[in-house]
Coordinates of C-alpha atoms and ligand atoms in Angstrom, one line a residue:
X1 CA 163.1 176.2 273.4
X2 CA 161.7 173.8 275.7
X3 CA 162.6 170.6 275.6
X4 CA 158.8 169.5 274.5
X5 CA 160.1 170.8 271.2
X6 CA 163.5 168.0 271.1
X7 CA 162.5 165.0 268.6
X8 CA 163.9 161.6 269.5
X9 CA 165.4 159.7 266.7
X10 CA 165.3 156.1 266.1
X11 CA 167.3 154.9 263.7
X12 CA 166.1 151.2 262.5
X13 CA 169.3 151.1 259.4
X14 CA 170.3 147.9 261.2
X15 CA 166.5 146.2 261.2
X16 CA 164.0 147.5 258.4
X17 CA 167.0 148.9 256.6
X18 CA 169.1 145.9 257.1
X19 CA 165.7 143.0 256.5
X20 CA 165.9 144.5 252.9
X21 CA 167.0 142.6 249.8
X22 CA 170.6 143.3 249.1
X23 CA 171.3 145.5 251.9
X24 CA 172.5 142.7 254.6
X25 CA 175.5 143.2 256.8
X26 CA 177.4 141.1 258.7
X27 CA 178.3 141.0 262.5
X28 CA 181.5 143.3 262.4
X29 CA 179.5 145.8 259.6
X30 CA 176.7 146.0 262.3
X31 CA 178.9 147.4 264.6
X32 CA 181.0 149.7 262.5
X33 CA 177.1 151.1 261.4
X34 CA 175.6 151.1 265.0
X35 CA 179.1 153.2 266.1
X36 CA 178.7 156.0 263.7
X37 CA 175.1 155.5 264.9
X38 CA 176.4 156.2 268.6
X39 CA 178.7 159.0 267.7
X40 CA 176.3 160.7 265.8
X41 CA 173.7 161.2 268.0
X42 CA 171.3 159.1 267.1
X43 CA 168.7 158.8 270.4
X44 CA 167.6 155.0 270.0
X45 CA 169.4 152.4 267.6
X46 CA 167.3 149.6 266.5
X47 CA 169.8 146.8 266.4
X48 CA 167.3 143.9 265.0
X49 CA 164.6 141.5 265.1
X50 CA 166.7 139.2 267.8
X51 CA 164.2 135.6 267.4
X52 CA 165.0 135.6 263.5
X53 CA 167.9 133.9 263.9
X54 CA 171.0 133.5 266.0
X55 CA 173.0 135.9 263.8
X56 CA 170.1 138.3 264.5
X57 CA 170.5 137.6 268.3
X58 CA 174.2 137.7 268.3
X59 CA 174.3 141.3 266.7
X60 CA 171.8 142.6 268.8
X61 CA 173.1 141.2 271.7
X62 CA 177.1 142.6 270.7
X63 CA 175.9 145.7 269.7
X64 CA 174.3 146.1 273.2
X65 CA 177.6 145.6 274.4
X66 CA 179.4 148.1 272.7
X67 CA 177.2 151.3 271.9
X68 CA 177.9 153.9 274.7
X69 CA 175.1 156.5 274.7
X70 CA 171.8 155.5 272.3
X71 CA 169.4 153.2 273.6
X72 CA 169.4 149.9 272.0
X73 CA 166.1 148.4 270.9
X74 CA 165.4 144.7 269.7
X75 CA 162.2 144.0 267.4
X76 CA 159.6 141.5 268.6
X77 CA 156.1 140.3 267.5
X78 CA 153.2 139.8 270.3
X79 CA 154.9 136.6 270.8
X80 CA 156.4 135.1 274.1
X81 CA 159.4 133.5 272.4
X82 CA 160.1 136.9 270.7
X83 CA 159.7 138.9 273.8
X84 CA 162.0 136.9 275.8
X85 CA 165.2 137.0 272.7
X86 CA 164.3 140.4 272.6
X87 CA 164.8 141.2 276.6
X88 CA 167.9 138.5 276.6
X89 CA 169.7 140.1 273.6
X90 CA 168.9 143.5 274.8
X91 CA 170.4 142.5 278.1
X92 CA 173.9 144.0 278.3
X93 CA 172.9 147.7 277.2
X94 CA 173.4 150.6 279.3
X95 CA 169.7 152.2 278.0
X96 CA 167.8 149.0 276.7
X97 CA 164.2 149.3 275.0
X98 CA 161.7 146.4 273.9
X99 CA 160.1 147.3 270.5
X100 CA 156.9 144.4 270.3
X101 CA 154.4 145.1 267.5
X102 CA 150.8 143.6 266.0
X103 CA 149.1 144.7 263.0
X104 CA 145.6 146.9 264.0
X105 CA 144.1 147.4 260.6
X106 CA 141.1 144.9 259.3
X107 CA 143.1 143.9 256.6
X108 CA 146.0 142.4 258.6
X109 CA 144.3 141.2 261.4
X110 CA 141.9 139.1 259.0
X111 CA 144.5 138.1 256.6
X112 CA 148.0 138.3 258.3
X113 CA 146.9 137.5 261.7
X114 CA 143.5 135.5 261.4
X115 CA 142.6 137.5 264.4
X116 CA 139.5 139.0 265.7
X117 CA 140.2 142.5 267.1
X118 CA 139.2 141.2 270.9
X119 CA 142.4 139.1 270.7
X120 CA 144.5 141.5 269.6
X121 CA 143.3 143.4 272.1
X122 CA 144.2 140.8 274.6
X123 CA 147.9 140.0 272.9
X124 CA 148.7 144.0 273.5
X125 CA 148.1 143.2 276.7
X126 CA 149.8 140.1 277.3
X127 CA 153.0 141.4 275.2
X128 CA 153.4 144.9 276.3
X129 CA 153.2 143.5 280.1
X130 CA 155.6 140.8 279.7
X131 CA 158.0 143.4 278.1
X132 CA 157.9 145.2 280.9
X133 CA 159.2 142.8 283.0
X134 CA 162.8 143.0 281.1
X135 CA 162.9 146.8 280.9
X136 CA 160.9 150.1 281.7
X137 CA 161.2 151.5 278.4
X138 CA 159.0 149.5 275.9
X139 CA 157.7 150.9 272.6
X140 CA 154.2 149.5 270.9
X141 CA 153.1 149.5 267.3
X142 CA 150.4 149.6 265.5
X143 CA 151.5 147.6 262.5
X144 CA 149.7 149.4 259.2
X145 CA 148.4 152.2 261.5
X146 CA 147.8 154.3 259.0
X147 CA 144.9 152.0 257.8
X148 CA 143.4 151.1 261.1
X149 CA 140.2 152.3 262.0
X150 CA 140.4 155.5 264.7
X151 CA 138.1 154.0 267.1
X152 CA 140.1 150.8 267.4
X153 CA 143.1 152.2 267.3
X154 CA 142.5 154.7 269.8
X155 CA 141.5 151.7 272.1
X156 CA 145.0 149.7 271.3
X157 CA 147.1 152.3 272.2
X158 CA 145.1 152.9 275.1
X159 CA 145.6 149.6 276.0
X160 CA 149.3 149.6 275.5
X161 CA 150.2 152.2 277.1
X162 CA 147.8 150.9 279.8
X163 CA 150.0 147.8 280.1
X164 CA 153.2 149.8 280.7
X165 CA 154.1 151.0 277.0
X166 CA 156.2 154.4 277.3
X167 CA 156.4 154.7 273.3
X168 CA 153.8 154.4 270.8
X169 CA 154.0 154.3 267.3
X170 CA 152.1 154.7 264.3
X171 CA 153.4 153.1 261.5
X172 CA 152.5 153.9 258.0
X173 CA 153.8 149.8 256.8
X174 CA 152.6 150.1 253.1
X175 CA 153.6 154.0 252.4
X176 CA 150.4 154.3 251.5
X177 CA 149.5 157.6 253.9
X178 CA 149.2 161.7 253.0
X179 CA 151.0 164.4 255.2
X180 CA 147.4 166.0 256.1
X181 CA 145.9 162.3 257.0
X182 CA 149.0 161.7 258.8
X183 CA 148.8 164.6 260.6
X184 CA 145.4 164.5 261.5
X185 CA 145.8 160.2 262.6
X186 CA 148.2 161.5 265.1
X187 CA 146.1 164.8 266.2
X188 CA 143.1 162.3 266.9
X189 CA 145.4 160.3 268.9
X190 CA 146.4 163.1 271.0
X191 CA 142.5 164.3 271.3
X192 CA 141.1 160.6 272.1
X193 CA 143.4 158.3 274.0
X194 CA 142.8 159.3 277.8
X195 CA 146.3 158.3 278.8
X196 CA 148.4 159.8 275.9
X197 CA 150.1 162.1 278.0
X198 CA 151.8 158.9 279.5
X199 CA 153.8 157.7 276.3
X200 CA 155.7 159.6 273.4
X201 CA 154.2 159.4 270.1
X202 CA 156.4 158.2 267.5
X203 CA 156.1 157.9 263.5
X204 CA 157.5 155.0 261.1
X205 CA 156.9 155.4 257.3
X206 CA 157.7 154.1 254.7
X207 CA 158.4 155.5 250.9
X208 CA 155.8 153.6 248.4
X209 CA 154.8 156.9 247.9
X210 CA 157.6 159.3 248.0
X211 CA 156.2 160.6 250.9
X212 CA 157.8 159.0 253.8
X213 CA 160.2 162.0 255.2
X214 CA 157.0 164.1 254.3
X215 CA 154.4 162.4 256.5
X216 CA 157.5 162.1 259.1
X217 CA 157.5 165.8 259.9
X218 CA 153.7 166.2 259.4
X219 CA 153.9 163.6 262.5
X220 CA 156.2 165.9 264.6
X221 CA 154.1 169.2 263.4
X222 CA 150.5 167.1 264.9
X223 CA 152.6 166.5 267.8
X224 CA 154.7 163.0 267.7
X225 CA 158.1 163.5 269.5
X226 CA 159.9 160.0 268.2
X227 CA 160.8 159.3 264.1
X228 CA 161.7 156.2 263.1
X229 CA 164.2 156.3 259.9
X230 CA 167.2 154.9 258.5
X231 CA 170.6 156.4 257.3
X232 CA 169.8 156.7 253.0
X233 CA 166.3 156.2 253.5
X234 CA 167.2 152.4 252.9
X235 CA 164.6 149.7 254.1
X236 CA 161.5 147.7 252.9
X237 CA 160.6 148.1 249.0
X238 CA 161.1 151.8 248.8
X239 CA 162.1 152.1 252.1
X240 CA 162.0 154.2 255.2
X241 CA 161.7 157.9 255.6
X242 CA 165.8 159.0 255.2
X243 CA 167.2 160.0 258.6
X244 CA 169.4 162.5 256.7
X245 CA 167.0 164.0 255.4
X246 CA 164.6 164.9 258.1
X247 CA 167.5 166.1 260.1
X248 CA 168.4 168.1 258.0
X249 CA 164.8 169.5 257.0
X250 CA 163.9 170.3 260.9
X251 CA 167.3 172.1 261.0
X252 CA 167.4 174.1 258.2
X253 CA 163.5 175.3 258.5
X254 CA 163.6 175.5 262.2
X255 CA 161.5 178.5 261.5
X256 CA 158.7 177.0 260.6
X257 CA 159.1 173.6 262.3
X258 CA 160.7 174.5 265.5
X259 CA 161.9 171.2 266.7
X260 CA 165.3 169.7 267.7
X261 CA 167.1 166.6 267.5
X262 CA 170.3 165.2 269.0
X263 CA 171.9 164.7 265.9
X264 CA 175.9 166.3 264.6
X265 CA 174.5 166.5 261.3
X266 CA 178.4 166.7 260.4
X267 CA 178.8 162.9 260.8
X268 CA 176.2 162.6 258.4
X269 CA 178.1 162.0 255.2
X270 CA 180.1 159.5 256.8
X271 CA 177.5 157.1 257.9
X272 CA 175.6 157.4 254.3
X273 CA 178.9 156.7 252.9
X274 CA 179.9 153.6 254.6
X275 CA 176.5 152.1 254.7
X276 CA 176.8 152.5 251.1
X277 CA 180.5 150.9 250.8
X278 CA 179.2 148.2 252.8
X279 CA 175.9 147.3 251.3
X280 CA 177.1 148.1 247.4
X281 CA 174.2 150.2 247.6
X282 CA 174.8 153.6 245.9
X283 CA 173.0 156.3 246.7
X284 CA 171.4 158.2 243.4
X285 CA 173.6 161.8 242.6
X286 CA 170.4 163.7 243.1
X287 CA 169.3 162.0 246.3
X288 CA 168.9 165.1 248.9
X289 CA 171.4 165.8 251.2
X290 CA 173.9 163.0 250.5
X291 CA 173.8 162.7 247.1
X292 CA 177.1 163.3 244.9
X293 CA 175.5 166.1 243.1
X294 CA 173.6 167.5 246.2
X295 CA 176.1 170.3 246.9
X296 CA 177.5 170.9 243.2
X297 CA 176.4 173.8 241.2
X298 CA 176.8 172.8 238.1
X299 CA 175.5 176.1 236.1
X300 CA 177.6 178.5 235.3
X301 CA 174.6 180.9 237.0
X302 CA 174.9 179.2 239.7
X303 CA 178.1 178.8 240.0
X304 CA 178.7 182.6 239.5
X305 CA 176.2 183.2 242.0
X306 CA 177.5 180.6 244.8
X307 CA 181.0 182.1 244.1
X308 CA 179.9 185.8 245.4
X309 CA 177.8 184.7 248.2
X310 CA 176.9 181.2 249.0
X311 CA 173.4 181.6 250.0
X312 CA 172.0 182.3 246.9
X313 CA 171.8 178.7 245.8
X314 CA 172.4 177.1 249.0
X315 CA 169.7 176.5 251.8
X316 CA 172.6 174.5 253.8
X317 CA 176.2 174.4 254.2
X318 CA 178.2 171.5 252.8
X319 CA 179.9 171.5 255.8
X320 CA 176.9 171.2 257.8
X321 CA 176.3 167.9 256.8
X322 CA 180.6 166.9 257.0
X323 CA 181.6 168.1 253.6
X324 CA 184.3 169.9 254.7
X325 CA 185.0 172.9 252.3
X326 CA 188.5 172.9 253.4
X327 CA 188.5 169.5 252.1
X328 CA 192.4 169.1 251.0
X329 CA 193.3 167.4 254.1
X330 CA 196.8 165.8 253.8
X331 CA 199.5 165.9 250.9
X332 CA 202.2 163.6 250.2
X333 CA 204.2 165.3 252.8
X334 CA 202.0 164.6 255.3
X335 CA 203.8 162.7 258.0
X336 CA 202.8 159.9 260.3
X337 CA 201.7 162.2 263.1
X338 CA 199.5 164.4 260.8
X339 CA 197.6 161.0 259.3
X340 CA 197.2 160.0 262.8
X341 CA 195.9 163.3 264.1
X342 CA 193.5 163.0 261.1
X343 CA 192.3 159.4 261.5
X344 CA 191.6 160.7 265.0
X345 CA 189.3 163.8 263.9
X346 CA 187.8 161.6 261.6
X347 CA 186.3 159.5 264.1
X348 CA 188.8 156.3 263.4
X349 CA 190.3 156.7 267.4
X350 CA 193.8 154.7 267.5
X351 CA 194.4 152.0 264.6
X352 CA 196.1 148.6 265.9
X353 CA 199.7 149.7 265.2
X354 CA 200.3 147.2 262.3
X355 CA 196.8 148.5 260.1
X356 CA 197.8 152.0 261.0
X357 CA 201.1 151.4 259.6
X358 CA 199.8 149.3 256.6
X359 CA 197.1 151.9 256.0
X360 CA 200.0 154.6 256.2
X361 CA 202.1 153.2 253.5
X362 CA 198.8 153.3 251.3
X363 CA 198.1 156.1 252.1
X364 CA 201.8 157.6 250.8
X365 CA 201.5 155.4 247.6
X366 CA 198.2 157.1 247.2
X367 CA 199.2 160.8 247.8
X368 CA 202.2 159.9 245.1
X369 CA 199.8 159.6 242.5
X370 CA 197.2 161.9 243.8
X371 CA 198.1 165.9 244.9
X372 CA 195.2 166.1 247.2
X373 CA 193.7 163.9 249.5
X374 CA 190.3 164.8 250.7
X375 CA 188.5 163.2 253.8
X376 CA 186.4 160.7 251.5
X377 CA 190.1 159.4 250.5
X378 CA 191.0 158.5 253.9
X379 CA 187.5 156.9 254.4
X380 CA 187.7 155.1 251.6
X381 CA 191.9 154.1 252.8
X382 CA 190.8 153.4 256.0
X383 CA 187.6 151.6 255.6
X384 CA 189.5 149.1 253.6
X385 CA 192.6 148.6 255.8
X386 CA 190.2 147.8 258.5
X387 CA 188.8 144.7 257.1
X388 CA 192.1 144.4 255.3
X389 CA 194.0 143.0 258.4
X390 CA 191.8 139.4 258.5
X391 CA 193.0 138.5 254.7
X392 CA 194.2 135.5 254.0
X393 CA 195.2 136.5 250.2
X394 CA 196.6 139.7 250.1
X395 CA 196.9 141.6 246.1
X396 CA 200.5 142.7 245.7
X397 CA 200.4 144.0 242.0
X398 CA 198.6 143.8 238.5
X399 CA 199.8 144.7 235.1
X400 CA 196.8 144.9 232.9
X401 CA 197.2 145.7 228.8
X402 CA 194.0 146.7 227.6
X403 CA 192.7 148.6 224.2
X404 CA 191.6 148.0 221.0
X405 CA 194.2 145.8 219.7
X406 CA 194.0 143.1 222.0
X407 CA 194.3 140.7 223.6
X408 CA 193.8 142.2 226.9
X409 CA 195.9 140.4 229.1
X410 CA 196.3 140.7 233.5
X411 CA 199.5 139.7 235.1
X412 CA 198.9 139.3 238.9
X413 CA 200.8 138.6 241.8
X414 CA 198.6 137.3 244.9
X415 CA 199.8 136.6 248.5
X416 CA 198.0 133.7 249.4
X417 CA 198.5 132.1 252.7
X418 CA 201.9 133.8 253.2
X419 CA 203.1 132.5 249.6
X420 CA 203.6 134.5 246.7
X421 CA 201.3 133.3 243.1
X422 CA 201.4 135.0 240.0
X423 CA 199.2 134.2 237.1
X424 CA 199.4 135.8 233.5
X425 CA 196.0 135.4 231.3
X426 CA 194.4 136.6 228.5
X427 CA 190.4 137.4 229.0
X428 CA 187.4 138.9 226.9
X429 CA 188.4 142.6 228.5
X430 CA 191.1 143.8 231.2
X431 CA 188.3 143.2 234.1
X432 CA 187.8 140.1 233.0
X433 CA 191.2 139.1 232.7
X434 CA 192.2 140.4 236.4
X435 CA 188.7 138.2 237.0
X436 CA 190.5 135.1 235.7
X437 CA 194.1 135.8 237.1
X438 CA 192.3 135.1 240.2
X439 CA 190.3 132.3 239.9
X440 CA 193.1 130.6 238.6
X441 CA 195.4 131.6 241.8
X442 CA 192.6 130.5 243.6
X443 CA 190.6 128.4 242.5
X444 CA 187.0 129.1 243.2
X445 CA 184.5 127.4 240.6
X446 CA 181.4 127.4 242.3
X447 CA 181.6 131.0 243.4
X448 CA 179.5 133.4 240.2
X449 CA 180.3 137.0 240.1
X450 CA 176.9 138.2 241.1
X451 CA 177.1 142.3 241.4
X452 CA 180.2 144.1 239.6
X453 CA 179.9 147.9 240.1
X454 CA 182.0 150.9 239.8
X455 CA 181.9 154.2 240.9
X456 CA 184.0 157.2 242.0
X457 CA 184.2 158.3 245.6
X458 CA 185.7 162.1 245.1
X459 CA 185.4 164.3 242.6
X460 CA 187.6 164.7 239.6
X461 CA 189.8 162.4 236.7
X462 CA 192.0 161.1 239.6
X463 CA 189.2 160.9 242.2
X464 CA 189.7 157.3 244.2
X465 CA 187.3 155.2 242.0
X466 CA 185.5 152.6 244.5
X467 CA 184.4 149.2 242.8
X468 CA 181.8 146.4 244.9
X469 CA 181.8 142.8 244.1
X470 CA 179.5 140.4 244.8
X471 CA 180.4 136.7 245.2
X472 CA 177.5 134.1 245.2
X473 CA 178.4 130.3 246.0
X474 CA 175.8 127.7 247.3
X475 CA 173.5 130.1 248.2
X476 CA 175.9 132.1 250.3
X477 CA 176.5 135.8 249.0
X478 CA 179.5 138.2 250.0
X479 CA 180.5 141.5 248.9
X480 CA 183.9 143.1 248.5
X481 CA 184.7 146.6 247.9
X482 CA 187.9 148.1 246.7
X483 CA 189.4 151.6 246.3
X484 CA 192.5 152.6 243.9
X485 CA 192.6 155.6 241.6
X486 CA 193.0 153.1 239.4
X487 CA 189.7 151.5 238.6
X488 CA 191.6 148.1 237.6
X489 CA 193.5 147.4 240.3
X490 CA 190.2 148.9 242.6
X491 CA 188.3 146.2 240.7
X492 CA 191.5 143.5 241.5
X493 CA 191.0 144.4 245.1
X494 CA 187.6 144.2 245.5
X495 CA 187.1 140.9 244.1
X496 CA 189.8 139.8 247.0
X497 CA 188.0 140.9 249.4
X498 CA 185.1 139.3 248.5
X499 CA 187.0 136.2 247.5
X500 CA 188.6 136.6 251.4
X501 CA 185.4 136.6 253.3
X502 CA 184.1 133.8 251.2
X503 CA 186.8 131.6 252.6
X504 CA 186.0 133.1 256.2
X505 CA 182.4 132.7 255.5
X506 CA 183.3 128.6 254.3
X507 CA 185.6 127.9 257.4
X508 CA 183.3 129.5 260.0
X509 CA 179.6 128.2 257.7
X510 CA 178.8 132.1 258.6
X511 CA 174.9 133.5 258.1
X512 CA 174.3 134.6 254.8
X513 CA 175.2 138.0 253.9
X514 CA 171.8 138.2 251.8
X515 CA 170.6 137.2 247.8
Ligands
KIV601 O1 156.7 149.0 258.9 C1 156.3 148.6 260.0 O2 155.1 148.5 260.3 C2 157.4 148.1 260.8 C3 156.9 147.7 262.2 C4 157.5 146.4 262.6 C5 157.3 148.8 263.2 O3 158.5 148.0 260.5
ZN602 ZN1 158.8 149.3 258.7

């Protein structure tokens, strides 16, 4: 295989993904997304739109920091101010790349831009060659690409790449393109542009249609070496083309598209699961690839057949995408070295001592309750022991009576601020009642209960049930998550930590976390 055949992928999760309603994140979820990012493989991390906003800039900028091997690219229009966050933010990154974009199609550039297409001929110029001057690697688009006209875009990216532009790409903004017509946009781009030779052609669509991850590898097939996607497909309306799943789909029909990526497809799981955890956005049970039901066989056919040789039903491995089948990982004589050696295999690296310890003990009063505990246990533990150590109130225990006779009642015992609280009260249903115990520990009245969902993280009656709260007060939105077998307490603990980075987010007047 020669390396003509190796696709390069750009992840944007942290940018398109992230500038979609209900998915934002804050600083320290950035960075626990842009390092399972890293460690997967993923070629190019796009870390943000720097000039939206100091939080945007800060991100970018600390993720540039701290990611080891990708390439970290900041967004930025045609615009000088943009150009120059962008090149700043990107700044301290071992591989930095400018991303600077203008829309090419009639329709934007009368209506968006209110430009004729001789000045956005000229801003190409202008942006792509003061790009340059902060870094070699700068990638162009062709905002709504898939709607420009051939002749003028063939003479934009001739222009970019004329101006110093080592990556171009062809977004499809509105989903609105075909695989064939894809195909063909990029084939003419290949035949036409003079320089082409000179710059990597890259693809960026989007899902209006349902055919985002479609027209992704049509792109690759006409010859575009770069996909932009994100990790669940998340991003604008119905988002980007789903990194998973075009991994996945050059992998497991490398016979007929016979391209490579840099990607260890077993990390997958884990970065669909925390983005999920920390967006409160589940992903569907039939979604491909990472969905709950995307690896169970639930006919008895099936099963039957799965049983005597896995192929029969099964184009991929589980375990090709890090569903381990061995998945009983620890028991509840599992010591301290063995959680360790697994926190360590998981991709955690060394806890500070004092989470590892508290995340230990949890981890014992789970696997009391629980025989087995599978690798989305742990991640699940772990996940919320991280952000765990910053509390300020701390749950200790809950006694819920709940049923048909009524009243439901919650008695709750909170740490707050070092000091122990209790509170016993009756409410229209045991969640509600925990709800209450709460707010009357800690009083809270201008915060509403925005988002309340449940669902399960494993398999199974006692699978870890994992609930996401979220807290809107002023204007200002955070979200909690909590895990328990118990779906009670998980519901107790989840409100918390909501409730906890609320207080953070008043003390520090922190960006918003999104609607
Ligand atoms: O969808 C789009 O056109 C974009 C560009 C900014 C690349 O996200
Ligand atoms: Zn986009």
């Amino acid at each position: 295989m020669s390396d003509n055949n190796r696709v390069i992928i750009f992840d944007t999760t942290l940018r398109d993904g992230e500038q979609s309603p209900g998915c934002s994140m804050n600083l320290e979820e950035k960075l626990r997304i842009a390092h399972i990012l890293d460690e997967m493989g993923v070629d190019v991390i796009e870390a943000g739109f720097p000039v939206a906003s100091p939080g945007d800039f800060e991100s970018v900028n600390e993720i540039a920091k701290t990611v080891k091997n990708a390439t970290v690219a900041g967004l930025c229009r045609a615009v000088k101010a943009d150009i120059e966050a962008a090149g700043e933010a990107i700044k301290p990154a071992v591989r930095r790349r400018i991303h600077t974009f203008i829309s090419t199609s009639p329709l934007h550039m009368k209506y968006k831009l209110q430009m004729d297409p001789e000045t956005v001929v000229e801003k190409i110029t202008e942006s792509v060659t003061l790009a340059r001057q902060f870094t070699d690697d700068v990638e162009w688009s062709a905002e709504d690409g898939s709607r420009t006209e051939d002749d003028f875009l063939c003479r934009c990216v001739e222009t970019a790449i004329k101006a110093g532009a080592t990556t171009i790409n062809i977004p499809d903004t509105v989903g609105y393109a075909i695989p064939a017509d894809f195909a063909a946009r990029i084939r003419m781009l290949i035949e036409r542009v003079p320089n082409i030779d000179k710059a990597i052609i890259s693809t960026h669509c989007h899902n209006d249609l349902g055919l985002a991850v479609a027209n992704s590898l049509a792109g690759i097939q006409a010859g575009a070496r770069q996909v932009e996607c994100t990790i669940n497909g998340i991003g604008e309306r119905a988002g980007n083309a789903a990194l998973e799943e075009i991994v996945m789909a050059l992998r497991t029909r490398y016979d007929a598209m016979p391209f490579t990526t840099g990607i260890d497809t077993t990390k997958i799981m884990k970065a669909s699961r925390t983005l999920s955890a920390i967006t409160g956005f589940t992903v569907q049970p039939n979604k491909a690839i990472v969905g709950a039901n995307a690896f169970a066989h639930e006919s008895g056919i099936h099963q039957d057949g799965v049983l005597k040789h896995a192929e029969t039903y099964e184009i991929m491995t589980p375990e090709s995408v890090g569903l381990t089948k061995s998945e009983l990982v620890l028991g509840k004589h599992s010591g301290r070295h063995a959680f360790k050696d697994k926190l360590r295999e998981m991709g955690y690296g060394d806890l500070p001592e004092n989470a590892f310890q508290d995340a230990f003990r949890r981890f014992k009063k789970l696997a009391d309750r629980k025989k087995e505990i599978f690798d989305d246990d742990i991640v699940a533990l772990v996940d919320d022991e991280v952000v765990r150590t910053q509390e300020r109130i701390r749950f200790e225990g809950l006694q819920v009576q709940a049923g048909t006779s009524g009243p439901q009642t919650a008695a709750l015992t909170l740490i707050v601020d070092g000091a122990r609280r209790q509170a016993w009260v009756e409410g229209n249903g045991p969640v509600d009642a925990i709800f209450k115990a709460i707010r009357e520990i800690v009083p809270h009245p201008d915060a509403k209960l925005a988002v309340y969902q449940v669902h399960a993280v494993t398999g199974g009656t006692d699978a870890q049930a994992e609930v996401t709260v979220k807290l809107a007060e002023n204007g200002k939105t955070v979200l909690g998550q909590g895990a328990d077998p118990d779906t009670l307490v998980a519901s107790c603990r989840a409100y918390v930590h909501a409730l906890n980075k609320l207080l953070v987010k008043r003390e520090k007047a922190a960006p918003d976390e999104g609607p």
